[in-house]
PDB file of C-alpha atoms in Angstrom:
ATOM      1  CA  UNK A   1     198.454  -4.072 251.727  1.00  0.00           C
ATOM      2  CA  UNK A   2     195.004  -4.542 252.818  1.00  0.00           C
ATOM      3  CA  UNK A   3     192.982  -7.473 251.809  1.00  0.00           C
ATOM      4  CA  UNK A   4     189.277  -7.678 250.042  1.00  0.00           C
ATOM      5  CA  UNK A   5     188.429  -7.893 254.078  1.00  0.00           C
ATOM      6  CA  UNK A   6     189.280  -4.384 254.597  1.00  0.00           C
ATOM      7  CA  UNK A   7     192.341  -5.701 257.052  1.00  0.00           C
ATOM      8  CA  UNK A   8     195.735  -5.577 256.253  1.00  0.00           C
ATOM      9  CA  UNK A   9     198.714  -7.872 257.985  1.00  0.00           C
ATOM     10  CA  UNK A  10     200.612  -4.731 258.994  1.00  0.00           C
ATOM     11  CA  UNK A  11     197.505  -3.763 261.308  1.00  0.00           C
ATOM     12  CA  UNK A  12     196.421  -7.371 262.261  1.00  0.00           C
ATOM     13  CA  UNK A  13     199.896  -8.721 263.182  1.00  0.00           C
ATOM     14  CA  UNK A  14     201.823  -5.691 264.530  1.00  0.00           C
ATOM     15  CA  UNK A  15     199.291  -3.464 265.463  1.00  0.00           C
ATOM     16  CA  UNK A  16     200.536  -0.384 263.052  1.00  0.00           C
ATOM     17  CA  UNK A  17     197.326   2.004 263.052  1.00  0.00           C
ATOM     18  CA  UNK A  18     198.514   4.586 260.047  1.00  0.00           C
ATOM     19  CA  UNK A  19     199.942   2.482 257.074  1.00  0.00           C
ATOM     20  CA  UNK A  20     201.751   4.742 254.861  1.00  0.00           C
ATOM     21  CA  UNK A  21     200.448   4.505 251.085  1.00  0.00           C
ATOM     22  CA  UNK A  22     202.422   3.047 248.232  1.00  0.00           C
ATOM     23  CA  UNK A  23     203.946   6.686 246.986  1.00  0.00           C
ATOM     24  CA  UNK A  24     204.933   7.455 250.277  1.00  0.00           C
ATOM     25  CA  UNK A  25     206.931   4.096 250.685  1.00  0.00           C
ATOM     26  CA  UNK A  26     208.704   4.806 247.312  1.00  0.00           C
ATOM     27  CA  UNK A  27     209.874   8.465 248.508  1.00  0.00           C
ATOM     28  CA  UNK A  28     211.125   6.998 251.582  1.00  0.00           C
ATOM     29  CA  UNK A  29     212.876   3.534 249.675  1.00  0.00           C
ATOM     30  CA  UNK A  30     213.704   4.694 245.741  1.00  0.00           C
ATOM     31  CA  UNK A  31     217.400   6.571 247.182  1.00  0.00           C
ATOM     32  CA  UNK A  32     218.275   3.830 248.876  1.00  0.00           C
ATOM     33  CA  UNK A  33     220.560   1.518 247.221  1.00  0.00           C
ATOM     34  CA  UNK A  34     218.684  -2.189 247.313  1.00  0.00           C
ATOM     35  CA  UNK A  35     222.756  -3.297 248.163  1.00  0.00           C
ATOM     36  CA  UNK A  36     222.453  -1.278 251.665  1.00  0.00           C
ATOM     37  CA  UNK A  37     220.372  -4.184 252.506  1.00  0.00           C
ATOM     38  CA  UNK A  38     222.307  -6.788 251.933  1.00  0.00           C
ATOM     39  CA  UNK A  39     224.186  -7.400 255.456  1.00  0.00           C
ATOM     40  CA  UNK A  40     220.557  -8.366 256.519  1.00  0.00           C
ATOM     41  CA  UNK A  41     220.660 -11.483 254.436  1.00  0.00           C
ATOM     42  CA  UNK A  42     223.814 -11.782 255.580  1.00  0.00           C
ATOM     43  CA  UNK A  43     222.607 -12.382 258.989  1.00  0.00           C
ATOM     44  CA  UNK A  44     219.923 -14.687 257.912  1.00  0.00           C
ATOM     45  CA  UNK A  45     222.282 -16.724 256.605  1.00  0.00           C
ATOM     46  CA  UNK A  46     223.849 -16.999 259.713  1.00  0.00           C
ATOM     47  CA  UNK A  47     220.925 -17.452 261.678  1.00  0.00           C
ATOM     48  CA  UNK A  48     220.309 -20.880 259.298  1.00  0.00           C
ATOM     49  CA  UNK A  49     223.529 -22.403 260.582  1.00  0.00           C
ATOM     50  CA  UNK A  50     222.113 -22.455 264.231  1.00  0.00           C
ATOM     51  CA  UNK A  51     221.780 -25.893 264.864  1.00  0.00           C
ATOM     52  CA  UNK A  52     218.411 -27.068 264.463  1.00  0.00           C
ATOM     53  CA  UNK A  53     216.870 -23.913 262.570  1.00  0.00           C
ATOM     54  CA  UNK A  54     217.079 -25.014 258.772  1.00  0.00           C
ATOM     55  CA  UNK A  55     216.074 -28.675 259.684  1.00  0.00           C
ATOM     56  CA  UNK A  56     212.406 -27.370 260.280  1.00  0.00           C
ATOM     57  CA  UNK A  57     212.664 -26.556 256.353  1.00  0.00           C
ATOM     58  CA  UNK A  58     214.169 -29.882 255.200  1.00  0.00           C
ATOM     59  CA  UNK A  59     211.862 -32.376 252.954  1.00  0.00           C
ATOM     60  CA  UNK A  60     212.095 -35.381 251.360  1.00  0.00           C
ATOM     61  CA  UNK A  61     215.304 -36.308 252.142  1.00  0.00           C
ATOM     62  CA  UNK A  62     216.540 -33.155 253.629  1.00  0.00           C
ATOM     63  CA  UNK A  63     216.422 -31.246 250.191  1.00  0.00           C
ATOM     64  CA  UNK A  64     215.508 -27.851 250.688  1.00  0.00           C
ATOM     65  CA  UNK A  65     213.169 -26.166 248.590  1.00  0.00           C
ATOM     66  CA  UNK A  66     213.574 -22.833 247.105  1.00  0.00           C
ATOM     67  CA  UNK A  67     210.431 -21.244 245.353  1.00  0.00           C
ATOM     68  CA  UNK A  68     211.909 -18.791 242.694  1.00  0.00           C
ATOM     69  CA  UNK A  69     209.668 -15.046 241.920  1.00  0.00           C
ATOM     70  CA  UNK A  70     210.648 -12.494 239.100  1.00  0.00           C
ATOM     71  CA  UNK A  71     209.102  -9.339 239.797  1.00  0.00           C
ATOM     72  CA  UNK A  72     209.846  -5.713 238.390  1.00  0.00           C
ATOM     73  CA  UNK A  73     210.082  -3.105 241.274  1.00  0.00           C
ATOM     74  CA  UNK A  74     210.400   0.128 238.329  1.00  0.00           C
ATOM     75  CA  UNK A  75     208.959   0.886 235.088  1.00  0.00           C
ATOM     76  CA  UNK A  76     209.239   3.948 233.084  1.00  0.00           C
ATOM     77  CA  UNK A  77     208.567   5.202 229.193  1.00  0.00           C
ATOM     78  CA  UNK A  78     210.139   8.295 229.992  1.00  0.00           C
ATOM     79  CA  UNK A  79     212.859   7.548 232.531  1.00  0.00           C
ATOM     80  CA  UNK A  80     215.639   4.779 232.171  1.00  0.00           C
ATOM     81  CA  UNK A  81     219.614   4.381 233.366  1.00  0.00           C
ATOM     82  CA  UNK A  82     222.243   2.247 231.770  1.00  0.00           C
ATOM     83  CA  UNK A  83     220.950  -0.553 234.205  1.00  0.00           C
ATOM     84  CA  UNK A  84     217.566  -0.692 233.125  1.00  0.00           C
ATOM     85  CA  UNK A  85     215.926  -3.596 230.989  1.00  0.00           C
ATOM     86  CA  UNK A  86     213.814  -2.546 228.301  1.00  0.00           C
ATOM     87  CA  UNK A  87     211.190  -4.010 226.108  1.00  0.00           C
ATOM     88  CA  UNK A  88     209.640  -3.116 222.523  1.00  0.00           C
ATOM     89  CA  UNK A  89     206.036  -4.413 221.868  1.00  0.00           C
ATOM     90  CA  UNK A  90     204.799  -3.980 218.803  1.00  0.00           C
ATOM     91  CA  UNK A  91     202.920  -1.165 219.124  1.00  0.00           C
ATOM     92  CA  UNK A  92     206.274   0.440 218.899  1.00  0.00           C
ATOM     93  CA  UNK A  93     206.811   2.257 222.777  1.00  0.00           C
ATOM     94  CA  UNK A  94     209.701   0.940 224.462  1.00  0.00           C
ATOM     95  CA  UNK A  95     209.227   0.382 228.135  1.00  0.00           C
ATOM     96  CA  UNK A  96     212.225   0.553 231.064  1.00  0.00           C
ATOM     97  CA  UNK A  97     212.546  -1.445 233.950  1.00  0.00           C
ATOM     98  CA  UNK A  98     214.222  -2.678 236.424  1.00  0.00           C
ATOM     99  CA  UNK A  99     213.680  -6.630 237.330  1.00  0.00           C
ATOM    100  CA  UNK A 100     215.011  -9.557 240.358  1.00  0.00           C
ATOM    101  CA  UNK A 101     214.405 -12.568 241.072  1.00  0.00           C
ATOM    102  CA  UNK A 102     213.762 -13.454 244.630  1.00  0.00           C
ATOM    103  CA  UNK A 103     214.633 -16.768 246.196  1.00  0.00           C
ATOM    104  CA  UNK A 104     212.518 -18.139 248.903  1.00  0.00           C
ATOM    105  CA  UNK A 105     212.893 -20.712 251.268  1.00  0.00           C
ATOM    106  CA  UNK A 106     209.362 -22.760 251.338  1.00  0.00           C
ATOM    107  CA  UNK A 107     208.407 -26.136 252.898  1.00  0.00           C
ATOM    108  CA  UNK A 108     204.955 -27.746 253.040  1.00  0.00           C
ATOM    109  CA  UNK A 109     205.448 -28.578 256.619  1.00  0.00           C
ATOM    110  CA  UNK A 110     205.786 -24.542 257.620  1.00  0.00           C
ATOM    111  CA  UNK A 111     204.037 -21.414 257.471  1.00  0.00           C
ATOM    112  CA  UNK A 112     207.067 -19.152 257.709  1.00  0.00           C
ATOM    113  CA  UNK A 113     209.358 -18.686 254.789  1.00  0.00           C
ATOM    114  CA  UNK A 114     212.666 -17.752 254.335  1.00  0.00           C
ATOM    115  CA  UNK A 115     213.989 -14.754 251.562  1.00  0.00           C
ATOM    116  CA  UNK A 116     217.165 -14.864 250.697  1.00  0.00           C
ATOM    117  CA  UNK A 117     219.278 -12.180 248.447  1.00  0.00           C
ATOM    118  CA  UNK A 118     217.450 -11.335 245.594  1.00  0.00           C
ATOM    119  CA  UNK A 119     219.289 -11.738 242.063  1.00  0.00           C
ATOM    120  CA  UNK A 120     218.722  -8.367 240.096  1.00  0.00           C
ATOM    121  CA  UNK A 121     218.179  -9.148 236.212  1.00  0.00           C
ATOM    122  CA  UNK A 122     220.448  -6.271 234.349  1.00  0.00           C
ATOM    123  CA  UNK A 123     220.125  -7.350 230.760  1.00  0.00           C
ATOM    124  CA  UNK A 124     221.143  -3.775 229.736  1.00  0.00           C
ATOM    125  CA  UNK A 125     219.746  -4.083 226.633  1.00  0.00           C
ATOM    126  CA  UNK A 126     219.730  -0.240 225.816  1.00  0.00           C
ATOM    127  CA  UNK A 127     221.579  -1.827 222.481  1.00  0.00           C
ATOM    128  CA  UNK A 128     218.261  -2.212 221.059  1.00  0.00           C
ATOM    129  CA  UNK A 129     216.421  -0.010 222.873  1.00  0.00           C
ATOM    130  CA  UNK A 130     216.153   3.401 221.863  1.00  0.00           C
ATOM    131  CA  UNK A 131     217.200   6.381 224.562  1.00  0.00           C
ATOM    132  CA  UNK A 132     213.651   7.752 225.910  1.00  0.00           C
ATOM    133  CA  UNK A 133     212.933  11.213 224.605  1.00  0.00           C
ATOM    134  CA  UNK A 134     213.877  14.153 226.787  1.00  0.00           C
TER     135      UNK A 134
END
């Protein structure tokens, strides 16, 4: 979270003194379901159909433009479930993850964006992965 400035948005913006390190965030968020969070977009969405709110994000002819992200929020040689993605390089280990892709509201003319519900890739290729060793 902090930047090459030694200042980190959580402490600049909101003031937060102790920021919790990156373990400590995945002990509190890994046994939560990522679906708990859901009703929160849910509300977002609603919030857009206030009159006036998503117009700030229209451009060029009131299109709206979503910036798409694929990121991978778990990787594992050791540990996978039958959700996971996998992949083989050649050097013959087999890697697990899991993978979404995160749709973003964007427009040139604001600073804010707007996340929507993230799409979680579940290719559940375990066909040609191998099970990792126990």
């Amino acid at each position: 979270m902090k930047s090459s400035k030694g200042k980190d948005n959580a402490s600049s913006l909101f003031g937060i003194k102790k920021i919790p390190g990156d373990n400590q965030i995945r002990n509190l968020l890994d046994p939560i379901p990522a679906a708990t969070i859901f009703g929160s977009f849910q509300q977002v969405y609603q919030w857009l159909k206030k009159p006036g709110v998503i117009k700030k994000f229209f451009y060029l002819d009131e299109e709206i433009l979503i910036a798409l992200d694929g990121t991978e929020y778990f990787s594992s040689k050791k540990i996978s479930c039958p959700h996971c993605n996998c992949r083989n390089p050649r050097n013959g280990t087999t890697t697990y993850f899991h993978g979404c892709v995160t749709p973003i509201v964007v427009s040139p003319e604001q600073k804010q964006v707007i996340n929507l519900e993230p799409t979680f890739r579940t290719l559940n290729c375990h066909i040609s992965c191998p099970p990792p060793e126990t």
